[in-house]
Coordinates of N, CA and C in Angstrom, one line a residue:
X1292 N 42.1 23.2 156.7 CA 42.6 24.5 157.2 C 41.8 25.6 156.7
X1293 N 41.9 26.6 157.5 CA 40.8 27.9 156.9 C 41.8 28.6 156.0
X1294 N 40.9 29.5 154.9 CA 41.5 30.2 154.1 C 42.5 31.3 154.8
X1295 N 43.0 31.3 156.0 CA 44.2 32.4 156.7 C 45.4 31.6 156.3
X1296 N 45.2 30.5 156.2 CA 46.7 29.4 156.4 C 46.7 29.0 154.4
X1297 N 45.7 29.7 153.6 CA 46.1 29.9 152.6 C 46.6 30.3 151.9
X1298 N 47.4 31.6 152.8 CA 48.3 32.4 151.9 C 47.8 34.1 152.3
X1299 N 46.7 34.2 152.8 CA 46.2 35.4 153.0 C 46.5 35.6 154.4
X1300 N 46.8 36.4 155.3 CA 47.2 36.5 156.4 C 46.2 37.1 157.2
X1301 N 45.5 36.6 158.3 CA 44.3 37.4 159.0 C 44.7 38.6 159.3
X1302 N 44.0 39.3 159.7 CA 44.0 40.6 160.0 C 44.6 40.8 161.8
X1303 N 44.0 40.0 162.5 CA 44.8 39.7 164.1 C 46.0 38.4 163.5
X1304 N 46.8 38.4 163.7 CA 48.0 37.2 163.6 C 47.5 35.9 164.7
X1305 N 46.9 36.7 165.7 CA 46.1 35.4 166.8 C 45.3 34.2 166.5
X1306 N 44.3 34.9 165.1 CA 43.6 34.2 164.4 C 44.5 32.9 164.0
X1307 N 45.3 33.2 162.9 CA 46.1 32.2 162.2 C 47.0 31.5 163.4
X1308 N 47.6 31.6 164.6 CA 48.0 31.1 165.3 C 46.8 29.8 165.8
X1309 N 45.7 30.5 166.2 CA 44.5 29.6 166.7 C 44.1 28.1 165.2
X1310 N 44.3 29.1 164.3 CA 44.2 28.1 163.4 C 45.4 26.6 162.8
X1311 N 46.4 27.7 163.0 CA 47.7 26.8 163.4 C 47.4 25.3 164.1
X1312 N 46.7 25.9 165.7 CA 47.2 25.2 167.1 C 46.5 23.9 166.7
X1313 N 45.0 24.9 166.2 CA 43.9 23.3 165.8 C 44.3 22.4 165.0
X1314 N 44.9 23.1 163.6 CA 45.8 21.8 162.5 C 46.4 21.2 162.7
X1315 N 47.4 21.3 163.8 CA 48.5 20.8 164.5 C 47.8 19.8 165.7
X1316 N 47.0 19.9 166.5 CA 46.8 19.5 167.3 C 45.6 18.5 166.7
X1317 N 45.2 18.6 165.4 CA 44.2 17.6 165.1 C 45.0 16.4 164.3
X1318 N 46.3 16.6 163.9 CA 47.2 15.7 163.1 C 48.4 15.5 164.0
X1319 N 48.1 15.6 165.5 CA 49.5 15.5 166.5 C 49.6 13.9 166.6
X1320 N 50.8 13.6 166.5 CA 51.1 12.0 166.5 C 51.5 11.8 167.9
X1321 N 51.5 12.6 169.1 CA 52.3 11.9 170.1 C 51.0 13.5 171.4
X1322 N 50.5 12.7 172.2 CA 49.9 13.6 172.6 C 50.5 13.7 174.0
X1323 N 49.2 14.4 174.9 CA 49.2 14.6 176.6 C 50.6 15.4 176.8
X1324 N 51.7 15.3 178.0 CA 52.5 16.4 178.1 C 53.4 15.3 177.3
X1325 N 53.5 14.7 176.9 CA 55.2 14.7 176.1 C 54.9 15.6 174.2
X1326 N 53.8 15.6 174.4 CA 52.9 16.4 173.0 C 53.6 17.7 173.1
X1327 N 53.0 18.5 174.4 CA 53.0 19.4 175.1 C 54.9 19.7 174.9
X1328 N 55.4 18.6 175.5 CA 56.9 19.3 175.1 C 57.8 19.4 174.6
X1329 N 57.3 18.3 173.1 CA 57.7 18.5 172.0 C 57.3 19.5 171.1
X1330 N 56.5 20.0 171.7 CA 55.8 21.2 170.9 C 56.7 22.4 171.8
X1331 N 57.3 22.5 172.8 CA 58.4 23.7 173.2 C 59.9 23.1 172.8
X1332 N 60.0 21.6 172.6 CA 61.6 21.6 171.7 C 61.5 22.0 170.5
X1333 N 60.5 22.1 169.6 CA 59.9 22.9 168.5 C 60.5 24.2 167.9
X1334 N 60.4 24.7 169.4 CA 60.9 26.3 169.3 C 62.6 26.3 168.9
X1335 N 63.5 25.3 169.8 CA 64.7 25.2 169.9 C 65.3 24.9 168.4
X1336 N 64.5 23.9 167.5 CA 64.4 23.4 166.5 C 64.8 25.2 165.3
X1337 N 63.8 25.7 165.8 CA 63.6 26.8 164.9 C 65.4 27.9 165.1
X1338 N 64.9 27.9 166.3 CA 66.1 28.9 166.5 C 67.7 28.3 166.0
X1339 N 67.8 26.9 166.0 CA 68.8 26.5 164.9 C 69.2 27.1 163.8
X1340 N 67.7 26.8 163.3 CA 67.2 27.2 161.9 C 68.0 28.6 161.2
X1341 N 67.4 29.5 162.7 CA 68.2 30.8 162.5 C 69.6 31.0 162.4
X1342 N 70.6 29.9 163.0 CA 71.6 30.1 163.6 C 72.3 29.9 161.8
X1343 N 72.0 28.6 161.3 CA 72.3 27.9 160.1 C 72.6 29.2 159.1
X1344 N 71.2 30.1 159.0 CA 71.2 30.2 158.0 C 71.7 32.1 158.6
X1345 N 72.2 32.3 159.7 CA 72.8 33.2 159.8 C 74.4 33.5 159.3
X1346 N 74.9 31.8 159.9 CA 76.2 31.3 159.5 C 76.4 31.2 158.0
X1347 N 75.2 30.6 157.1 CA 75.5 30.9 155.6 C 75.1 32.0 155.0
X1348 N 74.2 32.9 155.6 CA 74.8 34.5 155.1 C 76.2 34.9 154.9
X1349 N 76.7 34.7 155.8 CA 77.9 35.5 156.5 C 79.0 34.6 155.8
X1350 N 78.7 33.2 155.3 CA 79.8 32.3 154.7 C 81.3 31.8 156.1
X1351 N 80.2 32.2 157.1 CA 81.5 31.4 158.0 C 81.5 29.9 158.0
X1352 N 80.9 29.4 157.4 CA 81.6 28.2 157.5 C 82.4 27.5 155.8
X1353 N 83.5 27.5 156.0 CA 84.5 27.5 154.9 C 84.2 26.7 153.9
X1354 N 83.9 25.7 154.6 CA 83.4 24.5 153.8 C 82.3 24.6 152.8
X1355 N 81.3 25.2 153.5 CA 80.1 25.3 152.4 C 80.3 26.6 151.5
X1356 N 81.3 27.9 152.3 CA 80.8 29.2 151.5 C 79.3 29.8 152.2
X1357 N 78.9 30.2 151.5 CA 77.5 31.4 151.3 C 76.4 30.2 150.7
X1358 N 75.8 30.1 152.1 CA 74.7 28.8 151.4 C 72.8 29.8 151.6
X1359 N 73.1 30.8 152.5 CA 72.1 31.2 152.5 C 71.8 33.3 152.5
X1360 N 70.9 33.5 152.3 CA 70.5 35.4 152.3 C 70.2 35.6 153.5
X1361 N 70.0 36.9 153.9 CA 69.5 37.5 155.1 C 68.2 37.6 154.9
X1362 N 67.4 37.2 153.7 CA 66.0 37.2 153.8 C 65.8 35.7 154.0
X1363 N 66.7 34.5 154.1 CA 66.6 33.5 154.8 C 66.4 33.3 156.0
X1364 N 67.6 34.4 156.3 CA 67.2 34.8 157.7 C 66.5 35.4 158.5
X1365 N 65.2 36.1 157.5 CA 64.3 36.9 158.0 C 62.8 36.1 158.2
X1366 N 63.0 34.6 157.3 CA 62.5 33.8 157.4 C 62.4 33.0 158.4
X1367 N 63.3 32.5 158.5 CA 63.6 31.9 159.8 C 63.7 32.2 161.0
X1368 N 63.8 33.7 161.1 CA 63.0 34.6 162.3 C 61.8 34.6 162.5
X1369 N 61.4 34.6 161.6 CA 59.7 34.5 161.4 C 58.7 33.7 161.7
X1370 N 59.6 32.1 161.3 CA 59.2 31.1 161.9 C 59.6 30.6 163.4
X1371 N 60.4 31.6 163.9 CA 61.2 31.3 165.4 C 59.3 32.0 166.3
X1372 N 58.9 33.2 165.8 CA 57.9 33.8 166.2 C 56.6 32.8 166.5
X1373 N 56.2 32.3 165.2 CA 55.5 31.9 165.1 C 55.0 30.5 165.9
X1374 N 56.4 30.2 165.8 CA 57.0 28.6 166.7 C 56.3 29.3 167.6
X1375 N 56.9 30.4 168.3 CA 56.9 30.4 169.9 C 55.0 31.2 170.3
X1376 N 54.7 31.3 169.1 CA 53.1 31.8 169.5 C 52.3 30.6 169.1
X1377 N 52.8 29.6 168.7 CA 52.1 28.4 168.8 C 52.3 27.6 170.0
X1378 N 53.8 27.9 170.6 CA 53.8 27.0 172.0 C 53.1 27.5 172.6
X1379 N 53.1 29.0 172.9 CA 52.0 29.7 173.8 C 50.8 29.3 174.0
X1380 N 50.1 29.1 172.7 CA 48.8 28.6 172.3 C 48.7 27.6 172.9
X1381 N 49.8 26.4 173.1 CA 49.2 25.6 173.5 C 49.5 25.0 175.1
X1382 N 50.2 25.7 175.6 CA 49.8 26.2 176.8 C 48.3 26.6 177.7
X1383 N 48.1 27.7 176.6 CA 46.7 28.4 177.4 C 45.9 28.9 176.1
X1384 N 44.8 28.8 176.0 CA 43.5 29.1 175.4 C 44.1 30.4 175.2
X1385 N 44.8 31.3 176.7 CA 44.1 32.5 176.4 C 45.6 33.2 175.9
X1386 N 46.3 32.7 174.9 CA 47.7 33.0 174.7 C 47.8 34.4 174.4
X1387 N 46.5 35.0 173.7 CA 46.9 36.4 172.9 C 46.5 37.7 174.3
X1388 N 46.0 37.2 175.1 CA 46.0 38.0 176.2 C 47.1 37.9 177.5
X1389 N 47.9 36.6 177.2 CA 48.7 36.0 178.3 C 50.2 36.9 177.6
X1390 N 50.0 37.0 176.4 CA 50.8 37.9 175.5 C 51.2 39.4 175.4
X1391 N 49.8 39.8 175.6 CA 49.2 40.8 175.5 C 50.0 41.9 176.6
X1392 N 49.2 41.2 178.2 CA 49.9 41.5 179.0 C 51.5 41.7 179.3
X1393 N 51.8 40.2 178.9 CA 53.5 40.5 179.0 C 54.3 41.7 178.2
X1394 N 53.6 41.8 177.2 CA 54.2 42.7 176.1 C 54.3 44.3 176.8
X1395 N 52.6 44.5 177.4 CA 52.9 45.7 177.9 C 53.8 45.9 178.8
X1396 N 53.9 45.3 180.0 CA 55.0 44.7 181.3 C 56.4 45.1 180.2
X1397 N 56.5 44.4 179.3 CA 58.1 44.8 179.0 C 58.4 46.1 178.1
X1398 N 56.9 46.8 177.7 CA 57.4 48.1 177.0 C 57.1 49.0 178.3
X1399 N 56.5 48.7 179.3 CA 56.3 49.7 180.5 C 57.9 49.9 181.2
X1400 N 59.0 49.0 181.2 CA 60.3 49.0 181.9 C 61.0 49.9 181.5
X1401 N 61.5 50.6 182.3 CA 62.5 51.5 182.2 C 63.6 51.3 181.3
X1402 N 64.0 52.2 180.1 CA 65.1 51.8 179.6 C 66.2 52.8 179.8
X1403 N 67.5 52.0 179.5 CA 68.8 52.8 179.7 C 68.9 53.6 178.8
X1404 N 69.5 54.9 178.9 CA 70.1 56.1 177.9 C 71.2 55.0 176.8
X1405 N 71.1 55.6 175.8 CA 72.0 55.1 175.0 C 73.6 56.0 175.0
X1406 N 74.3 55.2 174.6 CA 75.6 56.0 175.2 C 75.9 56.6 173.6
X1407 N 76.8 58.1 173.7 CA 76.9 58.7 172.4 C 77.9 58.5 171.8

């Protein structure tokens, strides 16, 4: 792994994504599209993650109590992101521009007034 995935964070996030995709994809145990779409149940995987450790902030579940923080949760957001810019990656080469675009498209949309 390159020194971005050592703790120092590149300066574009696309970098460490690309660097991600290669790690991942050079130690993938199951390839071609079933690779391909276990690497999008991945994402699903994550977003659990979030759900868990949103439910043990909050101590709704009686049983366990308060098993986790909201910087658990910030974590696990983080890794929901990351998940989902790795599936992108591996989709298309050109993920940070396939990105890129979409992002503008959804900050270009009209937004509603907020009510007072």
């Amino acid at each position: 792994m390159s020194d971005d995935l050592a703790g120092t964070p590149a300066a574009d996030p696309w970098d460490t994504i690309d660097d991600l995709s290669k790690w991942l994809e050079a130690d993938q145990p199951v390839g071609g599209r079933e690779g391909l779409l276990l690497r999008m149940l991945k994402l699903s995987e994550e977003v659990g993650e979030v759900a868990e450790a949103v439910i043990g902030a909050t101590g709704q579940n009686p049983r366990k109590g308060t098993t986790h923080t909201w910087e658990d949760v910030e974590a696990e957001l983080c890794d929901v992101v990351i998940t989902a810019m790795v599936a992108l990656r591996t989709l298309t080469p050109e993920a940070r521009d396939v990105f890129g675009r979409h992002l503008a498209r959804v900050a270009g949309r009209p937004r509603g007034t907020t009510a007072s």
